[in-house]
PDB file of C-alpha atoms in Angstrom:
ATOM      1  CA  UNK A   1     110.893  69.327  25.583  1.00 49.00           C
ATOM      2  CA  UNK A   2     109.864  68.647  28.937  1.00 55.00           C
ATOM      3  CA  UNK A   3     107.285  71.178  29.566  1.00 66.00           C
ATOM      4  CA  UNK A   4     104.037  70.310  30.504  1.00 71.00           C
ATOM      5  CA  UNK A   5     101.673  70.424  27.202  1.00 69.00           C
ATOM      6  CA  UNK A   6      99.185  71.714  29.039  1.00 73.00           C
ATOM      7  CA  UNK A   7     101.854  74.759  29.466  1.00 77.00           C
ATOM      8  CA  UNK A   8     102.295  75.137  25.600  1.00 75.00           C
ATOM      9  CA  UNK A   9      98.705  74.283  24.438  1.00 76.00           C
ATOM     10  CA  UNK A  10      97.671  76.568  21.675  1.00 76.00           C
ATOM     11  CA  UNK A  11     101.051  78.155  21.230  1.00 77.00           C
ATOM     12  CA  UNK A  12     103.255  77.371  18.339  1.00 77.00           C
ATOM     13  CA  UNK A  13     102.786  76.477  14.768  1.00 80.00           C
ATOM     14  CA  UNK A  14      99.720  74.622  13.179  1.00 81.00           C
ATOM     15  CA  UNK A  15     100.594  71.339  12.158  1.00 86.00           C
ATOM     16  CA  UNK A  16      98.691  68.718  10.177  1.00 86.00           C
ATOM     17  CA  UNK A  17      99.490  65.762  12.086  1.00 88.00           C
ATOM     18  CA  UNK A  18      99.015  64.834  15.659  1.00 94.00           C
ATOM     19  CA  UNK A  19     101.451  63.847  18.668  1.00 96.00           C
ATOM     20  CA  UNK A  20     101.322  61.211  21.373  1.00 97.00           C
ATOM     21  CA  UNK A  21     103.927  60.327  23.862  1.00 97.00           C
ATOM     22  CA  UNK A  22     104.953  56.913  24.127  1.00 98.00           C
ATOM     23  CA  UNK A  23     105.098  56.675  28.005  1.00 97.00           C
ATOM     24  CA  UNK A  24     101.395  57.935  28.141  1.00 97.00           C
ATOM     25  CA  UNK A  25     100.452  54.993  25.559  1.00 98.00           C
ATOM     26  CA  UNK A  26      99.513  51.105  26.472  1.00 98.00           C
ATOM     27  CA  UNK A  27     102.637  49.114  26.630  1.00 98.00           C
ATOM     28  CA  UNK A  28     104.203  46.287  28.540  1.00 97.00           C
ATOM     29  CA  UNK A  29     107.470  47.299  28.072  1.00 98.00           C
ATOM     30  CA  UNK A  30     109.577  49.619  30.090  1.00 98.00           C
ATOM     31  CA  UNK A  31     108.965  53.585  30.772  1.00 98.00           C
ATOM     32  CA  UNK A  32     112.472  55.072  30.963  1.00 98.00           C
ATOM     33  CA  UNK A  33     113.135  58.059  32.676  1.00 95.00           C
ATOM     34  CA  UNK A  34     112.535  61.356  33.631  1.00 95.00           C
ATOM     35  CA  UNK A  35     116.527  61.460  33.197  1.00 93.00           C
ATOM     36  CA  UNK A  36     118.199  64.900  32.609  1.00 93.00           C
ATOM     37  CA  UNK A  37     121.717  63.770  32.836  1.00 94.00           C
ATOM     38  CA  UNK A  38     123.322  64.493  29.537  1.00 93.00           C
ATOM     39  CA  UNK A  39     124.108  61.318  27.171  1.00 95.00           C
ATOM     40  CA  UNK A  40     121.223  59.279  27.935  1.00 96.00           C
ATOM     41  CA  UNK A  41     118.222  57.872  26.022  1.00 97.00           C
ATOM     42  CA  UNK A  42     115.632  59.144  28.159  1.00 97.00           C
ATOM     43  CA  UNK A  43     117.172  62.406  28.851  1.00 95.00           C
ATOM     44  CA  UNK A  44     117.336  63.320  24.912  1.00 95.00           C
ATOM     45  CA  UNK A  45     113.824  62.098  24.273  1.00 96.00           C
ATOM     46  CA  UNK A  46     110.762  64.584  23.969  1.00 93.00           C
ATOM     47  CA  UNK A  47     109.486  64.958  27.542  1.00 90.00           C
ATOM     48  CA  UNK A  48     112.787  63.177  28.910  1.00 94.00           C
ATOM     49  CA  UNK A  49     110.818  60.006  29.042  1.00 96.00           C
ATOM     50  CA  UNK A  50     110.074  57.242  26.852  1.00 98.00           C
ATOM     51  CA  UNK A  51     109.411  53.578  26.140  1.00 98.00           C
ATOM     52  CA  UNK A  52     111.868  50.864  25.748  1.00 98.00           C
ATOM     53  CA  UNK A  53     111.062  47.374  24.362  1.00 98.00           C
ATOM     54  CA  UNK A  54     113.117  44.498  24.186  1.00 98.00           C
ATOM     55  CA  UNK A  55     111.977  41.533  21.463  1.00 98.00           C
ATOM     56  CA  UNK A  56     108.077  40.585  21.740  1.00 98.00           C
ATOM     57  CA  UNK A  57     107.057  43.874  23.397  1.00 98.00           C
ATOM     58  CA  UNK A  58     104.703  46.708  22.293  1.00 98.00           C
ATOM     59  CA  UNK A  59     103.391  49.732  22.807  1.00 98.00           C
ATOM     60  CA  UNK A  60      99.906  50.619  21.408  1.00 98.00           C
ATOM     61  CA  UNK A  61      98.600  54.118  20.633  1.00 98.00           C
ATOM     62  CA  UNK A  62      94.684  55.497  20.187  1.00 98.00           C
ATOM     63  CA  UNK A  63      94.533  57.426  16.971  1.00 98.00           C
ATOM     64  CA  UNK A  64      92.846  60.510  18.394  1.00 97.00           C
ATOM     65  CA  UNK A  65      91.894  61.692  15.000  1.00 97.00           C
ATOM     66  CA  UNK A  66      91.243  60.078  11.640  1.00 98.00           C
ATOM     67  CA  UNK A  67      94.291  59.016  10.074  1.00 98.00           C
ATOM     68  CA  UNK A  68      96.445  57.185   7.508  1.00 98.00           C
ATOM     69  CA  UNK A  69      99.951  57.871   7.770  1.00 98.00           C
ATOM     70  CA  UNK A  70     102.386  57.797  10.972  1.00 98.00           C
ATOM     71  CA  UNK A  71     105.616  59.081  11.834  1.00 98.00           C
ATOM     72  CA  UNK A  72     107.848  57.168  14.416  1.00 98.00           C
ATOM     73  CA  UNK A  73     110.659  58.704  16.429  1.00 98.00           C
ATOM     74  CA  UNK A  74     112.621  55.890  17.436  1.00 98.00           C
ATOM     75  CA  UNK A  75     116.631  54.922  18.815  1.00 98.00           C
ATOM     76  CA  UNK A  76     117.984  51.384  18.453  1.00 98.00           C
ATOM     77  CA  UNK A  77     121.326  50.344  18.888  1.00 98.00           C
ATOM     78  CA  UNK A  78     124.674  50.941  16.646  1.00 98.00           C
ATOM     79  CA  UNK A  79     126.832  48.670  15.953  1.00 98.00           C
ATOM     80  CA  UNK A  80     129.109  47.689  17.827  1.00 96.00           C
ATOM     81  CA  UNK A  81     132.013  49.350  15.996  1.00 96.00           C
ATOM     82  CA  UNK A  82     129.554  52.193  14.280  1.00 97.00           C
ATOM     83  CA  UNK A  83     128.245  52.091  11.216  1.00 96.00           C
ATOM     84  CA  UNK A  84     124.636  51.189  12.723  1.00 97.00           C
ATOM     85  CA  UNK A  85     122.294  48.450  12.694  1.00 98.00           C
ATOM     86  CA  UNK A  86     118.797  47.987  10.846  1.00 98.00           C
ATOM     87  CA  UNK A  87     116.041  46.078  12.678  1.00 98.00           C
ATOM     88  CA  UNK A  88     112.150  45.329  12.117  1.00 98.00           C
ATOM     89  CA  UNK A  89     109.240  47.460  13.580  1.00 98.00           C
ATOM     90  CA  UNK A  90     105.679  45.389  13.149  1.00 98.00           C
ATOM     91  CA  UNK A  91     102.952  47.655  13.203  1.00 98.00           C
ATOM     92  CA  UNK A  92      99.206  46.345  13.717  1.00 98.00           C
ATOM     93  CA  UNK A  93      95.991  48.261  13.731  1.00 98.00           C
ATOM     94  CA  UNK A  94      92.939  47.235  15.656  1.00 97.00           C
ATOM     95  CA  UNK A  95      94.965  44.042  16.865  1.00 96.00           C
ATOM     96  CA  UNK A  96      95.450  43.455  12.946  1.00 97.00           C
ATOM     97  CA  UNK A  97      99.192  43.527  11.559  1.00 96.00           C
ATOM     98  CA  UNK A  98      99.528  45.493   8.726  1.00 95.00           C
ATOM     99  CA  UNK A  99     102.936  46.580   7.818  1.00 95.00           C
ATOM    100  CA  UNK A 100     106.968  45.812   8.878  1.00 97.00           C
ATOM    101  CA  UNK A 101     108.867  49.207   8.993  1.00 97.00           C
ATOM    102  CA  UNK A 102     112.453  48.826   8.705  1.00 97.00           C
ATOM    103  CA  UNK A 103     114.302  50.692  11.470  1.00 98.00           C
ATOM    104  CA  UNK A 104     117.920  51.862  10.975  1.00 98.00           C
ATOM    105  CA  UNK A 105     120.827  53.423  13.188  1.00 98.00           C
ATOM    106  CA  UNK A 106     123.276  54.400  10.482  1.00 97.00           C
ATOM    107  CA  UNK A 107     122.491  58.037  10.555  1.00 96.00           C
ATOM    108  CA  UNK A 108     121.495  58.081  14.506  1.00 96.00           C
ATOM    109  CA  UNK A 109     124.638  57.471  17.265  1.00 97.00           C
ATOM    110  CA  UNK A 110     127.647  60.684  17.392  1.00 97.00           C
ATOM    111  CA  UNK A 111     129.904  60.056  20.181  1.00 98.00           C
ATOM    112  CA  UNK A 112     133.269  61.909  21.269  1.00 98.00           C
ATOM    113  CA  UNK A 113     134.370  65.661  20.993  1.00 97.00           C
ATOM    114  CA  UNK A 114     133.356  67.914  18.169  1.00 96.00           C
ATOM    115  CA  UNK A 115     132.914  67.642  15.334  1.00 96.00           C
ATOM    116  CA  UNK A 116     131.855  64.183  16.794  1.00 97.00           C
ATOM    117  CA  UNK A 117     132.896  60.945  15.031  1.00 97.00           C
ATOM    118  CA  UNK A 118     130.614  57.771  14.092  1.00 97.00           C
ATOM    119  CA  UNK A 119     133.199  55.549  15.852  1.00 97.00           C
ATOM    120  CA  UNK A 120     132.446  54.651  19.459  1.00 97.00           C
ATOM    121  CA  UNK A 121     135.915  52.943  20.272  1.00 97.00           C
ATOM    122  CA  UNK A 122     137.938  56.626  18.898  1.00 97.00           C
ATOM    123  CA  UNK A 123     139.882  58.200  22.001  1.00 97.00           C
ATOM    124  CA  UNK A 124     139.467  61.580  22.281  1.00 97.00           C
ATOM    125  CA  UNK A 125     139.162  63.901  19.264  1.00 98.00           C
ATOM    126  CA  UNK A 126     140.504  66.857  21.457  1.00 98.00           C
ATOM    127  CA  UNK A 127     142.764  65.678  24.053  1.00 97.00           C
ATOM    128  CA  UNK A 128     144.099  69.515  24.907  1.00 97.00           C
ATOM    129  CA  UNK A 129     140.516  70.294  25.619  1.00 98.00           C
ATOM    130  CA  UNK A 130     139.157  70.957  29.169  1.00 97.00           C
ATOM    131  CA  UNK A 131     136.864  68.152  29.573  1.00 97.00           C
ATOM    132  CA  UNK A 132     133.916  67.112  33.037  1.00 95.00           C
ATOM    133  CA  UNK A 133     134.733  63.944  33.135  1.00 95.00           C
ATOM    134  CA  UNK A 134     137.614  64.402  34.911  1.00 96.00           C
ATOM    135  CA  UNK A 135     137.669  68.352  35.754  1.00 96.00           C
ATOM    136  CA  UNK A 136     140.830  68.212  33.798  1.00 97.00           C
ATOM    137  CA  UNK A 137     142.456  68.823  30.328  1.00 98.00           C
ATOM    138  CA  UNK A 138     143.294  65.523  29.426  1.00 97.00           C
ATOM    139  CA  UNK A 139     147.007  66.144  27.989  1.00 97.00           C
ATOM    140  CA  UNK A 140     148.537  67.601  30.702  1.00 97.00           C
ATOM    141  CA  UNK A 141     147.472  65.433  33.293  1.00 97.00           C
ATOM    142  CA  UNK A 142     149.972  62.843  34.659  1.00 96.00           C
ATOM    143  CA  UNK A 143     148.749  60.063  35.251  1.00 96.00           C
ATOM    144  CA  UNK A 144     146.488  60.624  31.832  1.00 96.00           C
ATOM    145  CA  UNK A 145     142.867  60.061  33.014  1.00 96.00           C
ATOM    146  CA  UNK A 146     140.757  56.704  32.579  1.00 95.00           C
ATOM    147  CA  UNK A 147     138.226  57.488  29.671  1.00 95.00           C
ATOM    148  CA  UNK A 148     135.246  55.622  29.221  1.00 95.00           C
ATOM    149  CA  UNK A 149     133.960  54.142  26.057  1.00 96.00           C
ATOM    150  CA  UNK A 150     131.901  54.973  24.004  1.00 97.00           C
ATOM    151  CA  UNK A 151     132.608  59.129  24.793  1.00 98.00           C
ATOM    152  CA  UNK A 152     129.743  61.237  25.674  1.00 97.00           C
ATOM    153  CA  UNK A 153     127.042  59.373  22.801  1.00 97.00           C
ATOM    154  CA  UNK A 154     124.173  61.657  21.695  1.00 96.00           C
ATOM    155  CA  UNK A 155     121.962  62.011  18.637  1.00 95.00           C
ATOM    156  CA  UNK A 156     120.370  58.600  19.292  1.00 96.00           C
ATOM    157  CA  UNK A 157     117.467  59.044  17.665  1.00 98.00           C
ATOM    158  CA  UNK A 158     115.550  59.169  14.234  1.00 98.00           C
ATOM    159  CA  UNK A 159     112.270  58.800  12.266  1.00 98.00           C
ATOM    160  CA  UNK A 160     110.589  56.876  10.056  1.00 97.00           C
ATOM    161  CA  UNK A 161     107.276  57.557   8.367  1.00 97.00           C
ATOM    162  CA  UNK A 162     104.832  54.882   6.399  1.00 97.00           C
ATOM    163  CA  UNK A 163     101.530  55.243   5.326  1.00 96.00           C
ATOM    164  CA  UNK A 164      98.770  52.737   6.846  1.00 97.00           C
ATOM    165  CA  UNK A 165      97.105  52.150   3.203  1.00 94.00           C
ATOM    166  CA  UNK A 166      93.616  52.967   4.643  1.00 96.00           C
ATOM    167  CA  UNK A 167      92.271  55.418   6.535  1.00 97.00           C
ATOM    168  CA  UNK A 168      91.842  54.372  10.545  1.00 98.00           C
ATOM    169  CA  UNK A 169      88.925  56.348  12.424  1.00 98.00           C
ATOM    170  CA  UNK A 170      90.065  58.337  15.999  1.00 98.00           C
ATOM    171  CA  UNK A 171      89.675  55.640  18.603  1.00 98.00           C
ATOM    172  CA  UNK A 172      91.684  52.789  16.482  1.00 98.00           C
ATOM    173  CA  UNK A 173      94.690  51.419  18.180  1.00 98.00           C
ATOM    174  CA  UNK A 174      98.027  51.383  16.468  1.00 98.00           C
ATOM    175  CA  UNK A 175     100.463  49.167  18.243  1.00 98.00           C
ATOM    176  CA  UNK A 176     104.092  48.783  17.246  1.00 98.00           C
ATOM    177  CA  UNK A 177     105.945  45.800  18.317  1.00 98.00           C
ATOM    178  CA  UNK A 178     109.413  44.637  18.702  1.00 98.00           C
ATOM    179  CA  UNK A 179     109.194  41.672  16.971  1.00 98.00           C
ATOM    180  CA  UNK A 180     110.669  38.443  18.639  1.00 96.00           C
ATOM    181  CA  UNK A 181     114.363  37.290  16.868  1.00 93.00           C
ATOM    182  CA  UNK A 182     114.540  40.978  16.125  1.00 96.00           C
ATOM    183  CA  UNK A 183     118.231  41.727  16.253  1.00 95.00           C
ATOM    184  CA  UNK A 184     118.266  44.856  17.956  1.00 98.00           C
ATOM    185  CA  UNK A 185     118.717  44.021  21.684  1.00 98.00           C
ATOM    186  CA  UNK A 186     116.091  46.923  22.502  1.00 98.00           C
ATOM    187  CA  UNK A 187     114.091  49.593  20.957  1.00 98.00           C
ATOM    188  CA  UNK A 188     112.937  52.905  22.437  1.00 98.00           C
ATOM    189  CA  UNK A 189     110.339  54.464  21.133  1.00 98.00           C
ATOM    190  CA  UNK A 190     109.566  58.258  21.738  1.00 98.00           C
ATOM    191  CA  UNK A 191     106.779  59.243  20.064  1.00 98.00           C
ATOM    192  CA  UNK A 192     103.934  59.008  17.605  1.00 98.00           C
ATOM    193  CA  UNK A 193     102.700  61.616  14.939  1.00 98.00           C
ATOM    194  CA  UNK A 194      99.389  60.332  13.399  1.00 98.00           C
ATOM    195  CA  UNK A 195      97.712  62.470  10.289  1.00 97.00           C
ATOM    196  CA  UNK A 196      95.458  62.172   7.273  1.00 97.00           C
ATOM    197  CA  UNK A 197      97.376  63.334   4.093  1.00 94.00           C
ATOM    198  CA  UNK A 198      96.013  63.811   1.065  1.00 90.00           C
ATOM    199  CA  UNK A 199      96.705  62.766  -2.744  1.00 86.00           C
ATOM    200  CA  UNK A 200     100.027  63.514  -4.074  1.00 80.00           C
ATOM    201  CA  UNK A 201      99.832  67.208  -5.933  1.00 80.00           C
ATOM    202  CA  UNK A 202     100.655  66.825  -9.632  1.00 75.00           C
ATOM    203  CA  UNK A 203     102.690  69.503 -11.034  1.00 75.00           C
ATOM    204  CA  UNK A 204     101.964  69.050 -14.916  1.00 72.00           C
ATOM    205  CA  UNK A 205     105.369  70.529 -16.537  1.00 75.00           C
ATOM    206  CA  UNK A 206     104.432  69.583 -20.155  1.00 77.00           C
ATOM    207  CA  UNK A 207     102.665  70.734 -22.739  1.00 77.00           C
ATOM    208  CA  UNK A 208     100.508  69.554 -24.960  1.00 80.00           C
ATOM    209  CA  UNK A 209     102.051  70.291 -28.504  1.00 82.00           C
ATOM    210  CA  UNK A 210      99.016  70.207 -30.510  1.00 83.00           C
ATOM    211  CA  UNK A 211      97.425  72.617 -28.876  1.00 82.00           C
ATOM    212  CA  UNK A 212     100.500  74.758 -30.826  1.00 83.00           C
ATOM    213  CA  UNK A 213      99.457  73.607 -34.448  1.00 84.00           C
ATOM    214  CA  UNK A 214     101.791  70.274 -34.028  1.00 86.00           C
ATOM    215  CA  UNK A 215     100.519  67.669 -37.248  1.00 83.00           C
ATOM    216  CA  UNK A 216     100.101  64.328 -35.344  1.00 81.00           C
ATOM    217  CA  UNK A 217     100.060  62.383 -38.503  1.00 81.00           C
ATOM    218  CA  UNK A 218     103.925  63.377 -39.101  1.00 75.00           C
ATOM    219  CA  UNK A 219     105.827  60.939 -38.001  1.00 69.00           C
ATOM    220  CA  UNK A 220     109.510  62.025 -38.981  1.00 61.00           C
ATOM    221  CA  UNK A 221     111.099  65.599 -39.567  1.00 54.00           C
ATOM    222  CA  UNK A 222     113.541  65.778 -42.124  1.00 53.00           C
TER     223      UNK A 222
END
């Protein structure tokens, strides 16, 4: 995640879309990072860097391709008890709003020990485990150790998709925004995949019955 592309370029799969790195967009909210210490935003975003805006902020991408659906990867924050939080996302092309995505935390924020819990206030799931944060195994150390909390939160992040409703040429700007009285405090935004899909593909999985001899003046079998 935090290699060079210019490293990676041409390896890998084919994809259909295209990616774009939030901290190498137009913003005038806050970079975050390079952070590799473990349980941070930045240092579990792609390139251990991203872009964090609080309410009335933006960041603003240049389609490099033609295109007419996005994919966001995005962390705002849970609840304060767990259970997540759902916010707006305004997104504008060519200065122009468009559509409101609607962001959500519900399925984003794991905290504690394995298998993890959705509850940041839980005390440890494992206290008979050898744990860093204090070089110790909890349970047999007298005093017992000061824990903070939340414990160790990762996952933070998720995506959203939407399709623009037209097709934008390469060189249009798609800016997301914060809104202002959004009720997230913050929200970080990673990355941007940008591609043209096409139609949906119809699968037909009927038949036409009078092409088997059906009478279409029968109206009732007895």
């Amino acid at each position: 995640a935090a290699l060079d592309p210019h490293l990676v370029a041409g390896r890998g799969a084919q994809v259909a879309f295209l990616e774009q790195e939030a901290e190498n967009a137009t913003t005038n909210g806050e970079v975050i990072g390079p952070d590799r210490n473990a349980y941070t935003l930045p240092s579990e975003a792609s390139g251990r860097r991203a872009v964090r805006l609080t309410p009335g902020r933006h960041v603003e991408f240049t389609l490099p391709a033609a295109a007419n659906a996005i994919t966001v990867r995005y962390s705002i924050p849970d609840a304060p008890t767990g259970g997540g939080i759902t916010a707006p996302l305004d997104v504008a092309a060519n200065g122009k709003r468009i559509r409101t995505m609607t962001l959500t935390s519900q399925y984003a924020w794991l905290y504690n020990q394995y298998p993890f819990t959705n509850d940041p206030g839980a005390d440890l799931l494992h206290p008979d485990w050898w744990i860093t944060e204090c070089s110790c195994v909890p349970a047999e150390t007298t005093p017992f150790p000061t824990i903070q909390k939340p414990f160790r939160p990762s996952h933070f992040y998720d995506e959203q998709r939407l399709l623009l409703g037209r097709t934008y040429r390469a060189g249009d700007r798609i800016r997301l925004t914060a809104p202002a009285g959004s009720n997230a405090a913050w929200t970080v935004i990673d990355l941007l995949d940008s591609e043209l899909v096409g139609p949906p593909k119809v699968r037909l999985l009927a038949a036409n019955v009078l092409a088997f001899g059906a009478d279409p003046t029968v109206r009732n079998c007895t």
